[in-house]
N, CA, C and O atoms as a Tripos MOL2 file, in Angstrom:
@<TRIPOS>MOLECULE
protein
  284   283    71     0     0
PROTEIN
NO_CHARGES

@<TRIPOS>ATOM
      1 N         102.3800   21.6740  -71.7650 N.3       1 MET1
      2 CA        101.0790   22.2910  -71.6430 C.3       1 MET1
      3 C         100.3510   22.1910  -72.9770 C.2       1 MET1
      4 O         100.9600   22.2480  -74.0450 O.2       1 MET1
      5 N          99.0830   22.0460  -72.8890 N.am      2 THR2
      6 CA         98.2480   22.0070  -74.0880 C.3       2 THR2
      7 C          97.3730   23.2360  -74.1020 C.2       2 THR2
      8 O          97.4060   24.0500  -73.1790 O.2       2 THR2
      9 N          96.5970   23.3640  -75.1460 N.am      3 ASP3
     10 CA         95.6850   24.5010  -75.2470 C.3       3 ASP3
     11 C          94.6630   24.5130  -74.1150 C.2       3 ASP3
     12 O          94.1060   25.5630  -73.7940 O.2       3 ASP3
     13 N          94.4180   23.3720  -73.5170 N.am      4 GLU4
     14 CA         93.4160   23.2800  -72.4610 C.3       4 GLU4
     15 C          94.0310   23.3510  -71.0680 C.2       4 GLU4
     16 O          93.3020   23.3000  -70.0780 O.2       4 GLU4
     17 N          95.3320   23.4650  -70.9680 N.am      5 SER5
     18 CA         95.9820   23.5430  -69.6610 C.3       5 SER5
     19 C          95.8240   24.9430  -69.0860 C.2       5 SER5
     20 O          95.6540   25.9130  -69.8240 O.2       5 SER5
     21 N          95.8800   25.0350  -67.7910 N.am      6 CYS6
     22 CA         95.8220   26.3490  -67.1590 C.3       6 CYS6
     23 C          96.9140   26.4330  -66.1070 C.2       6 CYS6
     24 O          97.4210   25.4190  -65.6280 O.2       6 CYS6
     25 N          97.2550   27.6280  -65.7700 N.am      7 ALA7
     26 CA         98.2760   27.8590  -64.7560 C.3       7 ALA7
     27 C          97.8510   29.0400  -63.9060 C.2       7 ALA7
     28 O          97.2080   29.9680  -64.3970 O.2       7 ALA7
     29 N          98.2030   29.0060  -62.6480 N.am      8 PHE8
     30 CA         97.9310   30.1090  -61.7480 C.3       8 PHE8
     31 C          99.2270   30.8670  -61.5000 C.2       8 PHE8
     32 O         100.2730   30.2700  -61.2440 O.2       8 PHE8
     33 N          99.1470   32.1680  -61.5790 N.am      9 VAL9
     34 CA        100.3070   33.0180  -61.3420 C.3       9 VAL9
     35 C          99.9750   33.9170  -60.1600 C.2       9 VAL9
     36 O          98.9650   34.6200  -60.1640 O.2       9 VAL9
     37 N         100.8220   33.8860  -59.1670 N.am     10 TYR10
     38 CA        100.6420   34.7320  -58.0000 C.3      10 TYR10
     39 C         101.6910   35.8410  -58.0390 C.2      10 TYR10
     40 O         102.8900   35.5830  -58.1400 O.2      10 TYR10
     41 N         101.2150   37.0640  -57.9570 N.am     11 VAL11
     42 CA        102.1120   38.2190  -57.9780 C.3      11 VAL11
     43 C         102.0470   38.8730  -56.6020 C.2      11 VAL11
     44 O         100.9760   39.2500  -56.1280 O.2      11 VAL11
     45 N         103.1900   38.9990  -55.9840 N.am     12 HIS12
     46 CA        103.2580   39.6470  -54.6740 C.3      12 HIS12
     47 C         103.5300   41.1320  -54.8750 C.2      12 HIS12
     48 O         104.5430   41.5190  -55.4580 O.2      12 HIS12
     49 N         102.6150   41.9530  -54.3870 N.am     13 GLN13
     50 CA        102.8050   43.3990  -54.4610 C.3      13 GLN13
     51 C         103.2370   43.8740  -53.0800 C.2      13 GLN13
     52 O         102.4810   43.7450  -52.1170 O.2      13 GLN13
     53 N         104.4410   44.4210  -52.9750 N.am     14 PRO14
     54 CA        104.8950   44.8820  -51.6630 C.3      14 PRO14
     55 C         104.0360   46.0490  -51.1750 C.2      14 PRO14
     56 O         103.5440   46.8380  -51.9820 O.2      14 PRO14
     57 N         103.8570   46.1580  -49.8620 N.am     15 PRO15
     58 CA        103.0690   47.2650  -49.3300 C.3      15 PRO15
     59 C         103.7320   48.6040  -49.6250 C.2      15 PRO15
     60 O         104.9560   48.7310  -49.5960 O.2      15 PRO15
     61 N         102.9100   49.5850  -49.9060 N.am     16 VAL16
     62 CA        103.4130   50.9140  -50.2540 C.3      16 VAL16
     63 C         102.6720   51.9580  -49.4210 C.2      16 VAL16
     64 O         101.4420   51.9890  -49.4010 O.2      16 VAL16
     65 N         103.4230   52.8000  -48.7420 N.am     17 ALA17
     66 CA        102.8400   53.9480  -48.0520 C.3      17 ALA17
     67 C         102.8250   55.1210  -49.0200 C.2      17 ALA17
     68 O         103.8060   55.3730  -49.7190 O.2      17 ALA17
     69 N         101.7230   55.8230  -49.0560 N.am     18 ASN18
     70 CA        101.5840   56.9630  -49.9580 C.3      18 ASN18
     71 C         100.8620   58.0530  -49.1800 C.2      18 ASN18
     72 O          99.6380   58.0310  -49.0540 O.2      18 ASN18
     73 N         101.6240   59.0020  -48.6630 N.am     19 MET19
     74 CA        101.0440   60.0270  -47.8060 C.3      19 MET19
     75 C         100.7300   61.2990  -48.5770 C.2      19 MET19
     76 O         101.4660   61.7110  -49.4730 O.2      19 MET19
     77 N          99.6170   61.9010  -48.2010 N.am     20 LEU20
     78 CA         99.2450   63.2180  -48.7000 C.3      20 LEU20
     79 C          99.2360   64.1500  -47.4920 C.2      20 LEU20
     80 O          98.4910   63.9270  -46.5380 O.2      20 LEU20
     81 N         100.0610   65.1890  -47.5330 N.am     21 VAL21
     82 CA        100.1560   66.1400  -46.4290 C.3      21 VAL21
     83 C          99.5850   67.4740  -46.8900 C.2      21 VAL21
     84 O          99.9780   68.0130  -47.9250 O.2      21 VAL21
     85 N          98.6500   67.9940  -46.1000 N.am     22 THR22
     86 CA         98.0340   69.2840  -46.4060 C.3      22 THR22
     87 C          98.2000   70.1920  -45.1940 C.2      22 THR22
     88 O          97.8640   69.8120  -44.0730 O.2      22 THR22
     89 N          98.7200   71.3900  -45.4270 N.am     23 LYS23
     90 CA         98.8910   72.3620  -44.3500 C.3      23 LYS23
     91 C          97.9940   73.5550  -44.6510 C.2      23 LYS23
     92 O          98.0410   74.1280  -45.7400 O.2      23 LYS23
     93 N          97.1730   73.9190  -43.6670 N.am     24 LEU24
     94 CA         96.2650   75.0490  -43.8230 C.3      24 LEU24
     95 C          96.5670   76.0930  -42.7560 C.2      24 LEU24
     96 O          97.1350   75.7900  -41.7070 O.2      24 LEU24
     97 N          96.1730   77.3240  -43.0500 N.am     25 VAL25
     98 CA         96.4230   78.4440  -42.1440 C.3      25 VAL25
     99 C          95.1210   79.2140  -41.9420 C.2      25 VAL25
    100 O          94.2600   79.2480  -42.8210 O.2      25 VAL25
    101 N          94.9970   79.8270  -40.7710 N.am     26 SER26
    102 CA         93.8170   80.6270  -40.4580 C.3      26 SER26
    103 C          94.2320   81.8020  -39.5880 C.2      26 SER26
    104 O          95.1730   81.7050  -38.8000 O.2      26 SER26
    105 N          93.5270   82.9050  -39.7390 N.am     27 VAL27
    106 CA         93.7750   84.0630  -38.8780 C.3      27 VAL27
    107 C          92.6910   84.1900  -37.8120 C.2      27 VAL27
    108 O          92.8160   85.0010  -36.8940 O.2      27 VAL27
    109 N          91.6120   83.3810  -37.9280 N.am     28 ASP28
    110 CA         90.5270   83.4550  -36.9550 C.3      28 ASP28
    111 C          90.1820   82.0930  -36.3360 C.2      28 ASP28
    112 O          89.2180   81.9830  -35.5780 O.2      28 ASP28
    113 N          90.9630   81.0640  -36.6560 N.am     29 ASN29
    114 CA         90.7430   79.7030  -36.1710 C.3      29 ASN29
    115 C          89.3780   79.1590  -36.5920 C.2      29 ASN29
    116 O          88.8000   78.3020  -35.9220 O.2      29 ASN29
    117 N          88.8760   79.6750  -37.7170 N.am     30 SER30
    118 CA         87.5680   79.2530  -38.2180 C.3      30 SER30
    119 C          87.6180   78.9690  -39.7160 C.2      30 SER30
    120 O          87.2660   77.8740  -40.1550 O.2      30 SER30
    121 N          88.0530   79.9530  -40.4980 N.am     31 ALA31
    122 CA         88.1680   79.7970  -41.9540 C.3      31 ALA31
    123 C          89.6010   79.3800  -42.2790 C.2      31 ALA31
    124 O          90.5540   80.0670  -41.9140 O.2      31 ALA31
    125 N          89.7450   78.2330  -42.9780 N.am     32 TRP32
    126 CA         91.0710   77.6710  -43.2550 C.3      32 TRP32
    127 C          91.3720   77.7250  -44.7360 C.2      32 TRP32
    128 O          90.5400   77.3540  -45.5640 O.2      32 TRP32
    129 N          92.5910   78.1990  -45.0760 N.am     33 THR33
    130 CA         93.0220   78.3090  -46.4690 C.3      33 THR33
    131 C          94.4820   77.8680  -46.5750 C.2      33 THR33
    132 O          95.1370   77.5950  -45.5690 O.2      33 THR33
    133 N          94.9760   77.8050  -47.8060 N.am     34 LYS34
    134 CA         96.3840   77.4550  -48.0040 C.3      34 LYS34
    135 C          97.3040   78.6440  -47.7660 C.2      34 LYS34
    136 O          98.4740   78.4640  -47.4260 O.2      34 LYS34
    137 N          96.7860   79.8570  -47.9400 N.am     35 TYR35
    138 CA         97.5980   81.0670  -47.7920 C.3      35 TYR35
    139 C          96.8020   82.1040  -47.0110 C.2      35 TYR35
    140 O          95.5720   82.1150  -47.0590 O.2      35 TYR35
    141 N          97.5080   82.9780  -46.2890 N.am     36 ALA36
    142 CA         96.8470   84.0510  -45.5490 C.3      36 ALA36
    143 C          97.7570   85.2660  -45.5200 C.2      36 ALA36
    144 O          98.9810   85.1450  -45.4720 O.2      36 ALA36
    145 N          97.1410   86.4300  -45.5490 N.am     37 SER37
    146 CA         97.8820   87.6830  -45.3800 C.3      37 SER37
    147 C          97.8020   88.0650  -43.9090 C.2      37 SER37
    148 O          96.7140   88.1490  -43.3380 O.2      37 SER37
    149 N          98.9500   88.2930  -43.3080 N.am     38 VAL38
    150 CA         98.9780   88.6410  -41.8920 C.3      38 VAL38
    151 C          99.8480   89.8710  -41.6760 C.2      38 VAL38
    152 O         100.6660   90.2450  -42.5170 O.2      38 VAL38
    153 N          99.6400   90.4760  -40.5320 N.am     39 HIS39
    154 CA        100.3890   91.6710  -40.1640 C.3      39 HIS39
    155 C         101.1300   91.4030  -38.8560 C.2      39 HIS39
    156 O         100.8680   90.4110  -38.1770 O.2      39 HIS39
    157 N         102.0380   92.2770  -38.5190 N.am     40 VAL40
    158 CA        102.7920   92.1610  -37.2730 C.3      40 VAL40
    159 C         101.8140   92.0690  -36.1090 C.2      40 VAL40
    160 O         100.8350   92.8120  -36.0490 O.2      40 VAL40
    161 N         102.0860   91.1560  -35.1890 N.am     41 ASN41
    162 CA        101.2910   90.9040  -33.9830 C.3      41 ASN41
    163 C          99.9760   90.1730  -34.2400 C.2      41 ASN41
    164 O          99.1990   89.9820  -33.3050 O.2      41 ASN41
    165 N          99.7020   89.7580  -35.4760 N.am     42 ASP42
    166 CA         98.5300   88.9200  -35.7370 C.3      42 ASP42
    167 C          98.7750   87.5190  -35.1800 C.2      42 ASP42
    168 O          99.9060   87.0330  -35.1690 O.2      42 ASP42
    169 N          97.7190   86.8880  -34.7270 N.am     43 VAL43
    170 CA         97.7860   85.4890  -34.3110 C.3      43 VAL43
    171 C          97.4700   84.6320  -35.5270 C.2      43 VAL43
    172 O          96.5100   84.8960  -36.2510 O.2      43 VAL43
    173 N          98.2820   83.6060  -35.7440 N.am     44 VAL44
    174 CA         98.1120   82.7260  -36.9010 C.3      44 VAL44
    175 C          97.9730   81.2930  -36.3960 C.2      44 VAL44
    176 O          98.7220   80.8590  -35.5200 O.2      44 VAL44
    177 N          97.0130   80.5650  -36.9520 N.am     45 TYR45
    178 CA         96.7740   79.1670  -36.5880 C.3      45 TYR45
    179 C          97.1230   78.2710  -37.7740 C.2      45 TYR45
    180 O          96.9290   78.6470  -38.9300 O.2      45 TYR45
    181 N          97.6370   77.0910  -37.4730 N.am     46 PHE46
    182 CA         97.9710   76.1310  -38.5230 C.3      46 PHE46
    183 C          97.3170   74.7870  -38.2210 C.2      46 PHE46
    184 O          97.1790   74.3930  -37.0630 O.2      46 PHE46
    185 N          96.9190   74.0920  -39.2820 N.am     47 LYS47
    186 CA         96.4530   72.7050  -39.1970 C.3      47 LYS47
    187 C          97.2370   71.9020  -40.2230 C.2      47 LYS47
    188 O          97.4350   72.3400  -41.3560 O.2      47 LYS47
    189 N          97.6750   70.7300  -39.8120 N.am     48 ILE48
    190 CA         98.3710   69.8310  -40.7340 C.3      48 ILE48
    191 C          97.5850   68.5240  -40.7770 C.2      48 ILE48
    192 O          97.3700   67.8820  -39.7490 O.2      48 ILE48
    193 N          97.1600   68.1420  -41.9770 N.am     49 PHE49
    194 CA         96.4190   66.9030  -42.1850 C.3      49 PHE49
    195 C          97.3170   65.9140  -42.9170 C.2      49 PHE49
    196 O          97.9900   66.2700  -43.8840 O.2      49 PHE49
    197 N          97.3210   64.6830  -42.4530 N.am     50 ILE50
    198 CA         98.1020   63.6290  -43.1000 C.3      50 ILE50
    199 C          97.1510   62.4920  -43.4330 C.2      50 ILE50
    200 O          96.4870   61.9440  -42.5530 O.2      50 ILE50
    201 N          97.0930   62.1460  -44.7070 N.am     51 HIS51
    202 CA         96.2110   61.0670  -45.1630 C.3      51 HIS51
    203 C          97.0520   59.9970  -45.8410 C.2      51 HIS51
    204 O          97.8630   60.2930  -46.7180 O.2      51 HIS51
    205 N          96.8510   58.7580  -45.4290 N.am     52 ASN52
    206 CA         97.5790   57.6360  -46.0110 C.3      52 ASN52
    207 C          96.7540   57.0540  -47.1540 C.2      52 ASN52
    208 O          95.7190   56.4310  -46.9190 O.2      52 ASN52
    209 N          97.2040   57.2520  -48.3810 N.am     53 ASN53
    210 CA         96.5380   56.6980  -49.5620 C.3      53 ASN53
    211 C          97.1240   55.3470  -49.9590 C.2      53 ASN53
    212 O          96.7140   54.7690  -50.9660 O.2      53 ASN53
    213 N          98.0620   54.8450  -49.1920 N.am     54 GLY54
    214 CA         98.7400   53.6000  -49.5350 C.3      54 GLY54
    215 C          97.9780   52.3730  -49.0740 C.2      54 GLY54
    216 O          96.8570   52.4650  -48.5720 O.2      54 GLY54
    217 N          98.6070   51.2240  -49.2540 N.am     55 ASN55
    218 CA         97.9570   49.9680  -48.8920 C.3      55 ASN55
    219 C          98.6040   49.3180  -47.6680 C.2      55 ASN55
    220 O          98.5030   48.1050  -47.4800 O.2      55 ASN55
    221 N          99.2630   50.1210  -46.8400 N.am     56 THR56
    222 CA         99.8650   49.6140  -45.6080 C.3      56 THR56
    223 C          99.7450   50.6790  -44.5240 C.2      56 THR56
    224 O          99.6070   51.8650  -44.8210 O.2      56 THR56
    225 N          99.7980   50.2520  -43.2790 N.am     57 ASN57
    226 CA         99.7590   51.1920  -42.1670 C.3      57 ASN57
    227 C         101.0910   51.9200  -42.0520 C.2      57 ASN57
    228 O         102.1460   51.3710  -42.3720 O.2      57 ASN57
    229 N         101.0240   53.1540  -41.5950 N.am     58 ILE58
    230 CA        102.2260   53.9410  -41.3290 C.3      58 ILE58
    231 C         102.3580   54.0420  -39.8160 C.2      58 ILE58
    232 O         101.4290   54.4730  -39.1340 O.2      58 ILE58
    233 N         103.5130   53.6450  -39.2940 N.am     59 THR59
    234 CA        103.7320   53.7070  -37.8500 C.3      59 THR59
    235 C         104.9810   54.5340  -37.5660 C.2      59 THR59
    236 O         105.8500   54.6920  -38.4230 O.2      59 THR59
    237 N         105.0490   55.0510  -36.3630 N.am     60 ASN60
    238 CA        106.2060   55.8340  -35.9040 C.3      60 ASN60
    239 C         106.4920   57.0250  -36.8070 C.2      60 ASN60
    240 O         107.6500   57.3470  -37.0700 O.2      60 ASN60
    241 N         105.4540   57.6660  -37.2720 N.am     61 LEU61
    242 CA        105.5840   58.8230  -38.1550 C.3      61 LEU61
    243 C         105.9140   60.0620  -37.3260 C.2      61 LEU61
    244 O         105.2580   60.3370  -36.3220 O.2      61 LEU61
    245 N         106.9170   60.7950  -37.7460 N.am     62 ILE62
    246 CA        107.2990   62.0480  -37.0930 C.3      62 ILE62
    247 C         107.1950   63.1630  -38.1250 C.2      62 ILE62
    248 O         107.7610   63.0660  -39.2140 O.2      62 ILE62
    249 N         106.4720   64.2170  -37.7770 N.am     63 ILE63
    250 CA        106.3090   65.3710  -38.6630 C.3      63 ILE63
    251 C         107.0330   66.5550  -38.0310 C.2      63 ILE63
    252 O         106.7800   66.8970  -36.8750 O.2      63 ILE63
    253 N         107.9210   67.1720  -38.7770 N.am     64 ASN64
    254 CA        108.5900   68.4010  -38.3510 C.3      64 ASN64
    255 C         108.1350   69.5180  -39.2610 C.2      64 ASN64
    256 O         108.2480   69.4200  -40.4830 O.2      64 ASN64
    257 N         107.6250   70.5730  -38.6710 N.am     65 ASP65
    258 CA        107.1700   71.7240  -39.4390 C.3      65 ASP65
    259 C         108.0180   72.9220  -39.0270 C.2      65 ASP65
    260 O         107.8950   73.4190  -37.9080 O.2      65 ASP65
    261 N         108.8620   73.3770  -39.9160 N.am     66 THR66
    262 CA        109.7400   74.5030  -39.6320 C.3      66 THR66
    263 C         109.0880   75.7840  -40.1330 C.2      66 THR66
    264 O         108.8160   75.9300  -41.3240 O.2      66 THR66
    265 N         108.8440   76.6930  -39.2280 N.am     67 LEU67
    266 CA        108.2480   77.9740  -39.5970 C.3      67 LEU67
    267 C         109.3330   78.9390  -40.0470 C.2      67 LEU67
    268 O         110.4710   78.8590  -39.5840 O.2      67 LEU67
    269 N         108.9860   79.8480  -40.9440 N.am     68 PRO68
    270 CA        109.9610   80.8570  -41.3590 C.3      68 PRO68
    271 C         110.3730   81.7250  -40.1660 C.2      68 PRO68
    272 O         109.5860   81.9240  -39.2410 O.2      68 PRO68
    273 N         111.5810   82.2290  -40.1870 N.am     69 SER69
    274 CA        112.0780   83.0450  -39.0730 C.3      69 SER69
    275 C         111.2540   84.3120  -38.8760 C.2      69 SER69
    276 O         111.2610   84.8920  -37.7910 O.2      69 SER69
    277 N         110.5550   84.7420  -39.9020 N.am     70 ILE70
    278 CA        109.7120   85.9370  -39.8040 C.3      70 ILE70
    279 C         108.5390   85.7160  -38.8480 C.2      70 ILE70
    280 O         107.9790   86.6730  -38.3130 O.2      70 ILE70
    281 N         108.1710   84.4480  -38.6350 N.am     71 LEU71
    282 CA        107.0850   84.1550  -37.7000 C.3      71 LEU71
    283 C         107.6310   83.8980  -36.3120 C.2      71 LEU71
    284 O         106.8650   83.6330  -35.3860 O.2      71 LEU71
@<TRIPOS>BOND
     1     1     2 1
     2     2     3 1
     3     3     4 2
     4     3     5 am
     5     5     6 1
     6     6     7 1
     7     7     8 2
     8     7     9 am
     9     9    10 1
    10    10    11 1
    11    11    12 2
    12    11    13 am
    13    13    14 1
    14    14    15 1
    15    15    16 2
    16    15    17 am
    17    17    18 1
    18    18    19 1
    19    19    20 2
    20    19    21 am
    21    21    22 1
    22    22    23 1
    23    23    24 2
    24    23    25 am
    25    25    26 1
    26    26    27 1
    27    27    28 2
    28    27    29 am
    29    29    30 1
    30    30    31 1
    31    31    32 2
    32    31    33 am
    33    33    34 1
    34    34    35 1
    35    35    36 2
    36    35    37 am
    37    37    38 1
    38    38    39 1
    39    39    40 2
    40    39    41 am
    41    41    42 1
    42    42    43 1
    43    43    44 2
    44    43    45 am
    45    45    46 1
    46    46    47 1
    47    47    48 2
    48    47    49 am
    49    49    50 1
    50    50    51 1
    51    51    52 2
    52    51    53 am
    53    53    54 1
    54    54    55 1
    55    55    56 2
    56    55    57 am
    57    57    58 1
    58    58    59 1
    59    59    60 2
    60    59    61 am
    61    61    62 1
    62    62    63 1
    63    63    64 2
    64    63    65 am
    65    65    66 1
    66    66    67 1
    67    67    68 2
    68    67    69 am
    69    69    70 1
    70    70    71 1
    71    71    72 2
    72    71    73 am
    73    73    74 1
    74    74    75 1
    75    75    76 2
    76    75    77 am
    77    77    78 1
    78    78    79 1
    79    79    80 2
    80    79    81 am
    81    81    82 1
    82    82    83 1
    83    83    84 2
    84    83    85 am
    85    85    86 1
    86    86    87 1
    87    87    88 2
    88    87    89 am
    89    89    90 1
    90    90    91 1
    91    91    92 2
    92    91    93 am
    93    93    94 1
    94    94    95 1
    95    95    96 2
    96    95    97 am
    97    97    98 1
    98    98    99 1
    99    99   100 2
   100    99   101 am
   101   101   102 1
   102   102   103 1
   103   103   104 2
   104   103   105 am
   105   105   106 1
   106   106   107 1
   107   107   108 2
   108   107   109 am
   109   109   110 1
   110   110   111 1
   111   111   112 2
   112   111   113 am
   113   113   114 1
   114   114   115 1
   115   115   116 2
   116   115   117 am
   117   117   118 1
   118   118   119 1
   119   119   120 2
   120   119   121 am
   121   121   122 1
   122   122   123 1
   123   123   124 2
   124   123   125 am
   125   125   126 1
   126   126   127 1
   127   127   128 2
   128   127   129 am
   129   129   130 1
   130   130   131 1
   131   131   132 2
   132   131   133 am
   133   133   134 1
   134   134   135 1
   135   135   136 2
   136   135   137 am
   137   137   138 1
   138   138   139 1
   139   139   140 2
   140   139   141 am
   141   141   142 1
   142   142   143 1
   143   143   144 2
   144   143   145 am
   145   145   146 1
   146   146   147 1
   147   147   148 2
   148   147   149 am
   149   149   150 1
   150   150   151 1
   151   151   152 2
   152   151   153 am
   153   153   154 1
   154   154   155 1
   155   155   156 2
   156   155   157 am
   157   157   158 1
   158   158   159 1
   159   159   160 2
   160   159   161 am
   161   161   162 1
   162   162   163 1
   163   163   164 2
   164   163   165 am
   165   165   166 1
   166   166   167 1
   167   167   168 2
   168   167   169 am
   169   169   170 1
   170   170   171 1
   171   171   172 2
   172   171   173 am
   173   173   174 1
   174   174   175 1
   175   175   176 2
   176   175   177 am
   177   177   178 1
   178   178   179 1
   179   179   180 2
   180   179   181 am
   181   181   182 1
   182   182   183 1
   183   183   184 2
   184   183   185 am
   185   185   186 1
   186   186   187 1
   187   187   188 2
   188   187   189 am
   189   189   190 1
   190   190   191 1
   191   191   192 2
   192   191   193 am
   193   193   194 1
   194   194   195 1
   195   195   196 2
   196   195   197 am
   197   197   198 1
   198   198   199 1
   199   199   200 2
   200   199   201 am
   201   201   202 1
   202   202   203 1
   203   203   204 2
   204   203   205 am
   205   205   206 1
   206   206   207 1
   207   207   208 2
   208   207   209 am
   209   209   210 1
   210   210   211 1
   211   211   212 2
   212   211   213 am
   213   213   214 1
   214   214   215 1
   215   215   216 2
   216   215   217 am
   217   217   218 1
   218   218   219 1
   219   219   220 2
   220   219   221 am
   221   221   222 1
   222   222   223 1
   223   223   224 2
   224   223   225 am
   225   225   226 1
   226   226   227 1
   227   227   228 2
   228   227   229 am
   229   229   230 1
   230   230   231 1
   231   231   232 2
   232   231   233 am
   233   233   234 1
   234   234   235 1
   235   235   236 2
   236   235   237 am
   237   237   238 1
   238   238   239 1
   239   239   240 2
   240   239   241 am
   241   241   242 1
   242   242   243 1
   243   243   244 2
   244   243   245 am
   245   245   246 1
   246   246   247 1
   247   247   248 2
   248   247   249 am
   249   249   250 1
   250   250   251 1
   251   251   252 2
   252   251   253 am
   253   253   254 1
   254   254   255 1
   255   255   256 2
   256   255   257 am
   257   257   258 1
   258   258   259 1
   259   259   260 2
   260   259   261 am
   261   261   262 1
   262   262   263 1
   263   263   264 2
   264   263   265 am
   265   265   266 1
   266   266   267 1
   267   267   268 2
   268   267   269 am
   269   269   270 1
   270   270   271 1
   271   271   272 2
   272   271   273 am
   273   273   274 1
   274   274   275 1
   275   275   276 2
   276   275   277 am
   277   277   278 1
   278   278   279 1
   279   279   280 2
   280   279   281 am
   281   281   282 1
   282   282   283 1
   283   283   284 2
@<TRIPOS>SUBSTRUCTURE
     1 MET1         2 RESIDUE 1 A MET
     2 THR2         6 RESIDUE 1 A THR
     3 ASP3        10 RESIDUE 1 A ASP
     4 GLU4        14 RESIDUE 1 A GLU
     5 SER5        18 RESIDUE 1 A SER
     6 CYS6        22 RESIDUE 1 A CYS
     7 ALA7        26 RESIDUE 1 A ALA
     8 PHE8        30 RESIDUE 1 A PHE
     9 VAL9        34 RESIDUE 1 A VAL
    10 TYR10       38 RESIDUE 1 A TYR
    11 VAL11       42 RESIDUE 1 A VAL
    12 HIS12       46 RESIDUE 1 A HIS
    13 GLN13       50 RESIDUE 1 A GLN
    14 PRO14       54 RESIDUE 1 A PRO
    15 PRO15       58 RESIDUE 1 A PRO
    16 VAL16       62 RESIDUE 1 A VAL
    17 ALA17       66 RESIDUE 1 A ALA
    18 ASN18       70 RESIDUE 1 A ASN
    19 MET19       74 RESIDUE 1 A MET
    20 LEU20       78 RESIDUE 1 A LEU
    21 VAL21       82 RESIDUE 1 A VAL
    22 THR22       86 RESIDUE 1 A THR
    23 LYS23       90 RESIDUE 1 A LYS
    24 LEU24       94 RESIDUE 1 A LEU
    25 VAL25       98 RESIDUE 1 A VAL
    26 SER26      102 RESIDUE 1 A SER
    27 VAL27      106 RESIDUE 1 A VAL
    28 ASP28      110 RESIDUE 1 A ASP
    29 ASN29      114 RESIDUE 1 A ASN
    30 SER30      118 RESIDUE 1 A SER
    31 ALA31      122 RESIDUE 1 A ALA
    32 TRP32      126 RESIDUE 1 A TRP
    33 THR33      130 RESIDUE 1 A THR
    34 LYS34      134 RESIDUE 1 A LYS
    35 TYR35      138 RESIDUE 1 A TYR
    36 ALA36      142 RESIDUE 1 A ALA
    37 SER37      146 RESIDUE 1 A SER
    38 VAL38      150 RESIDUE 1 A VAL
    39 HIS39      154 RESIDUE 1 A HIS
    40 VAL40      158 RESIDUE 1 A VAL
    41 ASN41      162 RESIDUE 1 A ASN
    42 ASP42      166 RESIDUE 1 A ASP
    43 VAL43      170 RESIDUE 1 A VAL
    44 VAL44      174 RESIDUE 1 A VAL
    45 TYR45      178 RESIDUE 1 A TYR
    46 PHE46      182 RESIDUE 1 A PHE
    47 LYS47      186 RESIDUE 1 A LYS
    48 ILE48      190 RESIDUE 1 A ILE
    49 PHE49      194 RESIDUE 1 A PHE
    50 ILE50      198 RESIDUE 1 A ILE
    51 HIS51      202 RESIDUE 1 A HIS
    52 ASN52      206 RESIDUE 1 A ASN
    53 ASN53      210 RESIDUE 1 A ASN
    54 GLY54      214 RESIDUE 1 A GLY
    55 ASN55      218 RESIDUE 1 A ASN
    56 THR56      222 RESIDUE 1 A THR
    57 ASN57      226 RESIDUE 1 A ASN
    58 ILE58      230 RESIDUE 1 A ILE
    59 THR59      234 RESIDUE 1 A THR
    60 ASN60      238 RESIDUE 1 A ASN
    61 LEU61      242 RESIDUE 1 A LEU
    62 ILE62      246 RESIDUE 1 A ILE
    63 ILE63      250 RESIDUE 1 A ILE
    64 ASN64      254 RESIDUE 1 A ASN
    65 ASP65      258 RESIDUE 1 A ASP
    66 THR66      262 RESIDUE 1 A THR
    67 LEU67      266 RESIDUE 1 A LEU
    68 PRO68      270 RESIDUE 1 A PRO
    69 SER69      274 RESIDUE 1 A SER
    70 ILE70      278 RESIDUE 1 A ILE
    71 LEU71      282 RESIDUE 1 A LEU
């Protein structure tokens, strides 16, 4: 190679899944927060959001959400 030669380099970046999981709670199914104070016999609602920040599709995803025994 000389000072005027050039070369092409190809770098393969493997696909990466990068999930962000957010769980929110509400006592009125309207206002959503990360935490809530509840009392016995209160109704509690949950929302779980999953966002893929990666550069590949995520397939066959299974989410298990275990609630505390107090609920």
